[in-house]
Coordinates of C-alpha atoms in Angstrom, one line a residue:
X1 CA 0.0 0.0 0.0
X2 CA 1.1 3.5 -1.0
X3 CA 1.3 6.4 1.7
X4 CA 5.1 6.1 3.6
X5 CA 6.4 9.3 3.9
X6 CA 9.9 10.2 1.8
X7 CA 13.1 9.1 4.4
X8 CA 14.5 11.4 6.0
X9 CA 12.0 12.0 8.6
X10 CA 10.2 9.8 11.5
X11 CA 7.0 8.4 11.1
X12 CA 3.6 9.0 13.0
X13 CA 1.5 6.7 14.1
X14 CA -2.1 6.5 15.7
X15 CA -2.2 4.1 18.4
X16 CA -5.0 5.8 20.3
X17 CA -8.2 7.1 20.1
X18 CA -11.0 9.1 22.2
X19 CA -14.1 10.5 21.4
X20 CA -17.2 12.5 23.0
X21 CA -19.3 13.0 20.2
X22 CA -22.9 13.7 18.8
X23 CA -22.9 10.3 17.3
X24 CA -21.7 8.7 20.3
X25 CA -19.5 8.5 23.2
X26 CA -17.1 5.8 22.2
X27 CA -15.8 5.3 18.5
X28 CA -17.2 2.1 17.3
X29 CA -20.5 3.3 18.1
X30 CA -19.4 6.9 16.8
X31 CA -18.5 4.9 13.5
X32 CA -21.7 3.0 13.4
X33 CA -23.7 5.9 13.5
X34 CA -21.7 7.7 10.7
X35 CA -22.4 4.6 8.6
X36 CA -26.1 4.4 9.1
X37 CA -26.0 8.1 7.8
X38 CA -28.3 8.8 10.6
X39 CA -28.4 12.7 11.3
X40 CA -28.1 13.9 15.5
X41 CA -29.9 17.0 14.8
X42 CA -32.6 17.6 17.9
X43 CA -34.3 20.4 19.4
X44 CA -32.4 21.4 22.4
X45 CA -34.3 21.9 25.6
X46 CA -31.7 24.3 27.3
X47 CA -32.2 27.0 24.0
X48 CA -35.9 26.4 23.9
X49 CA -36.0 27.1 27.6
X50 CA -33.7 30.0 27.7
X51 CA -36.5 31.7 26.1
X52 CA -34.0 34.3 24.1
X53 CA -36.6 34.6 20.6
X54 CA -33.3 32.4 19.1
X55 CA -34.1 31.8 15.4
X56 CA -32.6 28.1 15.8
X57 CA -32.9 26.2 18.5
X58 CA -31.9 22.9 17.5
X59 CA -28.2 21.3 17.4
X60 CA -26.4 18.2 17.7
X61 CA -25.2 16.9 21.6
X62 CA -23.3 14.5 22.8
X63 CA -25.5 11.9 24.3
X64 CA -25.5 12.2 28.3
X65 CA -22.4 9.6 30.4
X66 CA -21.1 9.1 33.6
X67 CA -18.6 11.7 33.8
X68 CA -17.3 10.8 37.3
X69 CA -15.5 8.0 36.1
X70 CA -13.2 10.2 34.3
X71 CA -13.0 13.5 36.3
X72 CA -14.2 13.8 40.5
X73 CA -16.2 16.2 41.2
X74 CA -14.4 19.1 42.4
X75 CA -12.3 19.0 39.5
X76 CA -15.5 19.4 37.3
X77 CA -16.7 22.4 39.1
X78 CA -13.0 23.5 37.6
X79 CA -14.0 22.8 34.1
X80 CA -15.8 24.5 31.5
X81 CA -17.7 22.0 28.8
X82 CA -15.2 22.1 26.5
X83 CA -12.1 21.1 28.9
X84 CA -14.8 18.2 30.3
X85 CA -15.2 16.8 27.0
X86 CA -11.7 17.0 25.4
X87 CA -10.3 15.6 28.9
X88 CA -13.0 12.6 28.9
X89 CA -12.1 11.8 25.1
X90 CA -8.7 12.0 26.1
X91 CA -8.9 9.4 28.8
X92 CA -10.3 7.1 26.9
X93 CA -7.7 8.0 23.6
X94 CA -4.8 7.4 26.1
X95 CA -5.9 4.0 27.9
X96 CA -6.4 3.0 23.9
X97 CA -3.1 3.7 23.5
X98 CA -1.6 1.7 26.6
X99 CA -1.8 4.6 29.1
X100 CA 1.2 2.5 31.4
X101 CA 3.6 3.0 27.9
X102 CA 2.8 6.6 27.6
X103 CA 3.5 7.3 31.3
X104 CA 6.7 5.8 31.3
X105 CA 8.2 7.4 28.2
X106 CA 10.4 10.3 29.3
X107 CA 7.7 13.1 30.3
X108 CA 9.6 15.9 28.4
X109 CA 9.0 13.8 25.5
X110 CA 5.4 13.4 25.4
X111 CA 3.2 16.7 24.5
X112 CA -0.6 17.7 24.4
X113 CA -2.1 19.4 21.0
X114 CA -5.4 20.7 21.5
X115 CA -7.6 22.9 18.8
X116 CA -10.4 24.9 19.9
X117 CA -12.4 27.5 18.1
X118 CA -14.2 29.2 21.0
X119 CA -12.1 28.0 24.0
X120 CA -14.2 28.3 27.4
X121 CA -16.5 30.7 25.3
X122 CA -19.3 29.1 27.3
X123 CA -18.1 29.5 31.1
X124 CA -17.8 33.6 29.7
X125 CA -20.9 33.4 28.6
X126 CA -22.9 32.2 31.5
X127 CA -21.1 33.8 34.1
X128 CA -22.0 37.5 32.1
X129 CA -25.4 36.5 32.6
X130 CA -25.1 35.4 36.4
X131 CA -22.8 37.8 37.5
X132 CA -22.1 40.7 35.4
X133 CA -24.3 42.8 37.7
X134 CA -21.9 42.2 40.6
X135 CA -18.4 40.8 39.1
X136 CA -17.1 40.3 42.8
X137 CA -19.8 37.6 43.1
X138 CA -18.3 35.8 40.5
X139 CA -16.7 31.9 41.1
X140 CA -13.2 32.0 42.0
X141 CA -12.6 29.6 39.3
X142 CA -14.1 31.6 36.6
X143 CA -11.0 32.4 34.9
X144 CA -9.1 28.9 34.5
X145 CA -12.8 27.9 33.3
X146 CA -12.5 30.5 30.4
X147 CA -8.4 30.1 29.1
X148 CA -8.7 28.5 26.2
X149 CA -5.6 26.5 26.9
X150 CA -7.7 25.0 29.8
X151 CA -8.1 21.4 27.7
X152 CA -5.0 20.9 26.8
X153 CA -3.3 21.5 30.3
X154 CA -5.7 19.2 32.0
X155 CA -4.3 16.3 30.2
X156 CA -1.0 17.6 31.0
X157 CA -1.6 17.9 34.6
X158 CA -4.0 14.4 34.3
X159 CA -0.7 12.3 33.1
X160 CA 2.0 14.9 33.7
X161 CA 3.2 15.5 30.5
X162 CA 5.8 17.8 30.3
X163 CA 6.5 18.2 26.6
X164 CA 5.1 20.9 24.1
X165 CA 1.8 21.7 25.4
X166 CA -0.2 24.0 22.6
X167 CA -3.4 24.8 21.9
X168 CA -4.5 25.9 18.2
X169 CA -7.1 28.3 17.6
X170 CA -7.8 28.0 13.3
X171 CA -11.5 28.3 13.7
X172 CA -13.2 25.3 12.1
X173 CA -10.0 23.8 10.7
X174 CA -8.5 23.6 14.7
X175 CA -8.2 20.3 15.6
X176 CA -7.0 19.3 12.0
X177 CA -4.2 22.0 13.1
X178 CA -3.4 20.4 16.1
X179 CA -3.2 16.9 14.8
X180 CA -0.9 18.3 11.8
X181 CA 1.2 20.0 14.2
X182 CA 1.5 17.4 16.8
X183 CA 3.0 15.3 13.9
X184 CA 4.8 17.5 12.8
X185 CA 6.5 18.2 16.5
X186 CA 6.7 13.6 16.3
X187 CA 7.9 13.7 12.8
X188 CA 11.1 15.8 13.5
X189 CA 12.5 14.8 16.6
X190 CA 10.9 17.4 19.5
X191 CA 8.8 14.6 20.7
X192 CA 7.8 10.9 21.2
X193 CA 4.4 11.3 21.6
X194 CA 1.4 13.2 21.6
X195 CA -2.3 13.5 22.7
X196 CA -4.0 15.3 20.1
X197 CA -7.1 16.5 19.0
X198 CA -10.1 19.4 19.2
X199 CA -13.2 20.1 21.1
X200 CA -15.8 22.9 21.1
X201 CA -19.0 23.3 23.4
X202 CA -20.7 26.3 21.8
X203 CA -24.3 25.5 21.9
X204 CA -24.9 28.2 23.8
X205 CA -27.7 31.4 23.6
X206 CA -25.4 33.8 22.7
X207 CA -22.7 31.6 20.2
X208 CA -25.9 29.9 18.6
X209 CA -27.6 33.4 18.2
X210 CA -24.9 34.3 16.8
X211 CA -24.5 32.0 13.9
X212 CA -28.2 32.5 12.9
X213 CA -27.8 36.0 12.8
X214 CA -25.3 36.0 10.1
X215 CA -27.6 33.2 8.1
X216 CA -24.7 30.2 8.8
X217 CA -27.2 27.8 10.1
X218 CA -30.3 25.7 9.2
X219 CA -33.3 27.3 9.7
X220 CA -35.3 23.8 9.0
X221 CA -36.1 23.7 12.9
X222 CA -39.3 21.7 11.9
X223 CA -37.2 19.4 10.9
X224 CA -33.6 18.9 12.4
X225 CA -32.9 15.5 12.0
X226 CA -33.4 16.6 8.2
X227 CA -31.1 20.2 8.6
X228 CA -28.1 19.4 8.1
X229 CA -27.4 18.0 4.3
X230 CA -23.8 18.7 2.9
X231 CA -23.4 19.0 -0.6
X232 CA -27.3 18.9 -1.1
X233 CA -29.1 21.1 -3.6
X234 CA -31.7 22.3 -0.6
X235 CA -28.9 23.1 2.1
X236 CA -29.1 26.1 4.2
X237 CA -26.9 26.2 6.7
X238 CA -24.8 23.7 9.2
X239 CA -26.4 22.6 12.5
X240 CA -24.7 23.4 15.6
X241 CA -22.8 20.9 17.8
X242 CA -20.7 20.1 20.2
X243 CA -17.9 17.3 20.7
X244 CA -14.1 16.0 21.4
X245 CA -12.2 13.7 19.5
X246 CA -8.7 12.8 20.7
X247 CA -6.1 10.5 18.8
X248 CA -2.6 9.3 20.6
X249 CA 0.1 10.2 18.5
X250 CA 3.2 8.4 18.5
X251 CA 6.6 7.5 16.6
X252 CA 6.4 4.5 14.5
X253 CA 9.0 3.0 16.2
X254 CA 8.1 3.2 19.4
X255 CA 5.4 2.1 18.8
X256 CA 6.1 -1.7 17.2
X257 CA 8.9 -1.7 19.9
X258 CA 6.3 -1.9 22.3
X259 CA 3.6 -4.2 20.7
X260 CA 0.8 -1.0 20.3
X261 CA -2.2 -1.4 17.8
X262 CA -1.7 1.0 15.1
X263 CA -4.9 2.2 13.8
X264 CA -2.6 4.2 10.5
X265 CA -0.3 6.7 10.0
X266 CA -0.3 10.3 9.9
X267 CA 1.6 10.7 6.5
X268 CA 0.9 14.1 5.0
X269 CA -0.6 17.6 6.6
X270 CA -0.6 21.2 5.2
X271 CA -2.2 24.4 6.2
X272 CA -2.3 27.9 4.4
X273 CA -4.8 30.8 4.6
X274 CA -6.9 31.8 1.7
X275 CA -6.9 35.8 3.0
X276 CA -9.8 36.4 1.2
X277 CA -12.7 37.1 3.7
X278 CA -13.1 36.8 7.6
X279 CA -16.2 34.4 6.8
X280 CA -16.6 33.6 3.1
X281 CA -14.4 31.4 1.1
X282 CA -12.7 32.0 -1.7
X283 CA -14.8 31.5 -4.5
X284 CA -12.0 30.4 -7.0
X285 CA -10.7 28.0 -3.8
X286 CA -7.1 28.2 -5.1
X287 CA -6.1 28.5 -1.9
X288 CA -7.7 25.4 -0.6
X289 CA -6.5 23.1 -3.6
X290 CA -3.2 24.4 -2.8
X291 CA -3.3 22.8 0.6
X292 CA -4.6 19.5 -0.5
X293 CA -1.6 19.2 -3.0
X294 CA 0.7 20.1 -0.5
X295 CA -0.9 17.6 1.7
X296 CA -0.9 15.0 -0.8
X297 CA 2.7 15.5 -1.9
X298 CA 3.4 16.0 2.4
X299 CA 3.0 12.0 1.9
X300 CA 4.9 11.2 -1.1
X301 CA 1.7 10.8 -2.6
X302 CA -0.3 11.5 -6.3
X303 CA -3.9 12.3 -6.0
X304 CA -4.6 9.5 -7.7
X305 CA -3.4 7.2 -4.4
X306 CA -5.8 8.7 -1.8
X307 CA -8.8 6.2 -1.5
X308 CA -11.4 8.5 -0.1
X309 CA -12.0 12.0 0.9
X310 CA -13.5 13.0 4.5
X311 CA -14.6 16.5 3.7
X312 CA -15.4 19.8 5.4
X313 CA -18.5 19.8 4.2
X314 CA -20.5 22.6 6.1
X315 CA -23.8 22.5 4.3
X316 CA -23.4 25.7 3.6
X317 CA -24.1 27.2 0.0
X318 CA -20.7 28.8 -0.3
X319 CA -18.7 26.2 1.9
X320 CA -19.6 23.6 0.0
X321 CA -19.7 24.9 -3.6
X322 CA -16.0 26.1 -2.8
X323 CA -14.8 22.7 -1.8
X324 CA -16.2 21.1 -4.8
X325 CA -14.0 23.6 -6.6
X326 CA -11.1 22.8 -4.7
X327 CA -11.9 18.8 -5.2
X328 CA -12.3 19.0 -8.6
X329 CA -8.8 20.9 -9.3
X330 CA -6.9 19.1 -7.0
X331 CA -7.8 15.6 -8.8
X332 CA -8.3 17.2 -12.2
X333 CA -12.1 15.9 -12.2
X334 CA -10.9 12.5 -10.9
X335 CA -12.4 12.7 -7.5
X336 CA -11.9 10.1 -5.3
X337 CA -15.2 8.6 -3.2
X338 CA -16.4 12.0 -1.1
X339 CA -18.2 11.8 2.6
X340 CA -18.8 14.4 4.7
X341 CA -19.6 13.5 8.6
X342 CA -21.6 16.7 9.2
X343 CA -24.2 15.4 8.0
X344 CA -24.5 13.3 11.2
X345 CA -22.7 15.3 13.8
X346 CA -23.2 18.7 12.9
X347 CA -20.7 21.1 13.3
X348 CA -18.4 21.0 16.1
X349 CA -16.1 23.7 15.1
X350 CA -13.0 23.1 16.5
X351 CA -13.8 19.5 17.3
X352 CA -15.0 18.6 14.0
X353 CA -11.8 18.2 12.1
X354 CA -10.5 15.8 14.8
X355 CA -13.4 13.6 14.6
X356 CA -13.6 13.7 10.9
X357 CA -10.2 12.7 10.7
X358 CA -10.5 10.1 13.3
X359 CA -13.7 8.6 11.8
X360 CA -11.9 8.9 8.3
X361 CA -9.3 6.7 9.1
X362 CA -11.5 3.7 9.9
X363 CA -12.9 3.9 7.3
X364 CA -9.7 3.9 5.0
X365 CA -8.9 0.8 7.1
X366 CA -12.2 -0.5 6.6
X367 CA -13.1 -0.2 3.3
X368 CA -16.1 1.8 3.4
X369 CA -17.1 5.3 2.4
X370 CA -20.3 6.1 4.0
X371 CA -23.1 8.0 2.2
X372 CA -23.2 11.9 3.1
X373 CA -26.8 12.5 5.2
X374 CA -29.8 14.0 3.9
X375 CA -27.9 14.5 0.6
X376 CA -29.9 13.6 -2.3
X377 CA -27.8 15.6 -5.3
X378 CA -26.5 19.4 -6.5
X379 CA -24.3 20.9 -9.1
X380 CA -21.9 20.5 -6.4
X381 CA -22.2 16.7 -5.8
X382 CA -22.4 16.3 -9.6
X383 CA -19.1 18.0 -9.6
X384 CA -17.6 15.8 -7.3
X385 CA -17.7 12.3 -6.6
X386 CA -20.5 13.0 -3.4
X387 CA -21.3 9.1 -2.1
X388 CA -25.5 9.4 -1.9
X389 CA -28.0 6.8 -1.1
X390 CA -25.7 4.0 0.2
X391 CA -22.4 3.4 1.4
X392 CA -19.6 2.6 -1.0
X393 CA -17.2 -0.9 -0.6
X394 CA -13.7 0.6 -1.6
X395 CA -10.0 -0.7 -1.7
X396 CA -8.4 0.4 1.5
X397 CA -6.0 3.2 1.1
X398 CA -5.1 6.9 2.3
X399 CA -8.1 9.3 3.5
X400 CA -7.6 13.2 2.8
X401 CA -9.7 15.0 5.7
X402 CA -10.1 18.4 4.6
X403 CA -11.0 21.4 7.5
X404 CA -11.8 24.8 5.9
X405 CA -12.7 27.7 8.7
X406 CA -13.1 31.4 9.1
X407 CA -11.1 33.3 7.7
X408 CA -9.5 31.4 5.4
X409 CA -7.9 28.7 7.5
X410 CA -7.3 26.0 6.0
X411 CA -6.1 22.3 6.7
X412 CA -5.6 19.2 5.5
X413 CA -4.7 15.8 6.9
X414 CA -3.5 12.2 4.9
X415 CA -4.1 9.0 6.9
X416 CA -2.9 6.0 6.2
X417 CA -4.1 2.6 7.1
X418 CA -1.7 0.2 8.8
X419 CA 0.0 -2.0 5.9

């Protein structure tokens, strides 16, 4: 199988993964969801009873779970939503992994990546509302709740990893930037290992009223389980979410050394910046078939070796028409089979491109493309090679997970199954 990176350089492996997610709070069933093509769009209660006149009120959640397991509860009332779920999907990414083989690798060695679009955006919000008559009333841990390096130093502090500790902020295309750059940080010596990933909680009043009032989301609140629909003639807008996904990071050989599972490889990344437009994308997407060449060639790769592409895929008008444009130049109208998980998850802004990724390396290993939800057929899809109706059997082989965000931030990961 193609997809080892050019000598010179160490290679990445994924030997761990963690996620807290819409479609479920451990991966296989995460996974099984995203093959069913079954959407996670519901009304939420805490919007509708808010009672805020919000124009949307529905959005994707991660299903309810025992969080004391994971975290006691005075450290939760030190945690805003975000941190909770990245730390949760974390835990369960590292004991994946062989958290006893991570511990005892030299601390300084072993680093934290974390991408986050809106940080502890929620905590800020809330407390505003509780307290912003009488600031001095406010909880003492109000601040630590609202850094947006808050996630990843909690898995530092959980497992005391002392190495390279960063936290990414690329708008939607974060934790595909964290991931990149953890492998990067792998891939030339500064580390052994890494915990990386993204998270977002922002399906909050203010952050969801937000969106709507620029026009970004679904206004099909009648029907939300039928609201978000990438690449689909009718789409209107992405649905809100909220999520983690984590992935253990670690240098190939360390890895066999040690007897670990290796789910694939991290074999190619690129990022670049369209600066176009703080919210729009660049209609000619130059910029964003740039950075899946230089993603593809990051691997030692041709576009005509990547199996399957995980998109971005927003549901958005000009999201998604601009990432068929990309597509389409990057593999010179030879697309590869296209899926897009938002059409079951929602968006989970910083967290999405984590969980895409994660999600589109299974199914590189497996063999499967799943069909895009709610998506029935556009210009778009017609431009592209948009898997509709049912899921597609394919030869195992790299995934290219694409993250686009505000503006202009682009990324791109290639995954590669285990040979």
């Amino acid at each position: 199988m193609k997809g080892a990176p050019p000598s010179g350089r160490g290679r990445v492996v994924v030997t761990g993964l963690g996620v807290k997610s819409p479609a479920g709070n451990d991966v296989e069933t995460a996974y099984a969801r995203l093959l069913a093509a079954e959407s996670t769009a519901v009304v939420a209660k805490h919007l509708v009873e808010a009672e805020r006149d919000l124009a949307v009120e529905m959005a994707c959640l991660v299903p309810e779970f025992e969080v004391e397991p994971y975290i006691t509860r005075r450290e939760r009332r030190q945690l805003d939503r975000a941190a909770e779920l990245l730390l949760c999907a974390a835990v369960d990414a590292v004991s994946d992994a062989g958290e006893s083989a991570l511990v005892d690798l030299p601390s300084s060695r072993v680093g934290v990546q974390v991408g986050t679009g809106m940080g502890g955006l929620g905590t800020m919000e809330g407390t505003t509302f509780d307290y912003g008559a009488h600031p001095m009333t406010m909880p003492v841990h109000t601040v630590p709740r609202t850094m947006a390096n808050s996630p990843a130093c909690r898995v530092a502090m959980r497992y005391g990893f002392r190495g390279n500790c960063a936290t990414y902020a690329t708008a939607c295309a974060s934790g595909t930037t964290a991931i990149g750059e953890a492998a990067r940080r792998i891939r030339y010596g500064e580390l052994d290992a890494a915990v990386a990933g993204g998270v977002d909680a922002p399906v909050t009043t203010t952050i969801v009223g937000a969106f709507a009032k620029m026009r970004a989301l679904s206004r099909r609140c009648d029907e939300p389980d039928r609201a978000s629909r990438p690449f689909d003639t009718d789409r209107d807008g992405f649905v809100m979410g909220e999520g983690a996904a984590v992935l253990v990071l670690e240098r190939r050989d360390l890895a066999l050394a040690r007897g670990a599972r290796i789910y694939g490889e991290i074999t190619g990344y690129a990022a670049n910046c369209d600066a176009f437009h703080i919210a729009a994308p660049d209609p000619e997407a130059a910029t964003a078939t740039e950075c899946m060449r230089l993603a593809v060639a990051d691997a030692g790769l041709s576009p005509g070796d990547i199996g399957h592409i995980s998109a971005h895929g927003t549901s958005t008008v000009l999201n998604d028409r601009a990432e068929a444009t990309a597509v389409h130049r990057c593999f010179a109208g030879q697309s590869p089979p296209l899926t897009a998980v938002k059409g079951v998850s929602g968006h989970l802004i910083g967290g999405s491109g984590a969980l895409e990724a994660l999600l589109g390396l299974l199914c590189a290993d497996r063999g499967v493309v799943p069909a895009v939800a709610n998506t029935l057929g556009s210009p778009e899809a017609d431009l592209v090679d948009v898997v509709i109706g049912s899921r597609r059997t394919i030869a195992r082989g790299p995934v290219l997970s694409n993250s686009f965000g505000f503006g202009g931030q682009n990324a791109c990961l290639v995954l590669t199954p285990p040979a």
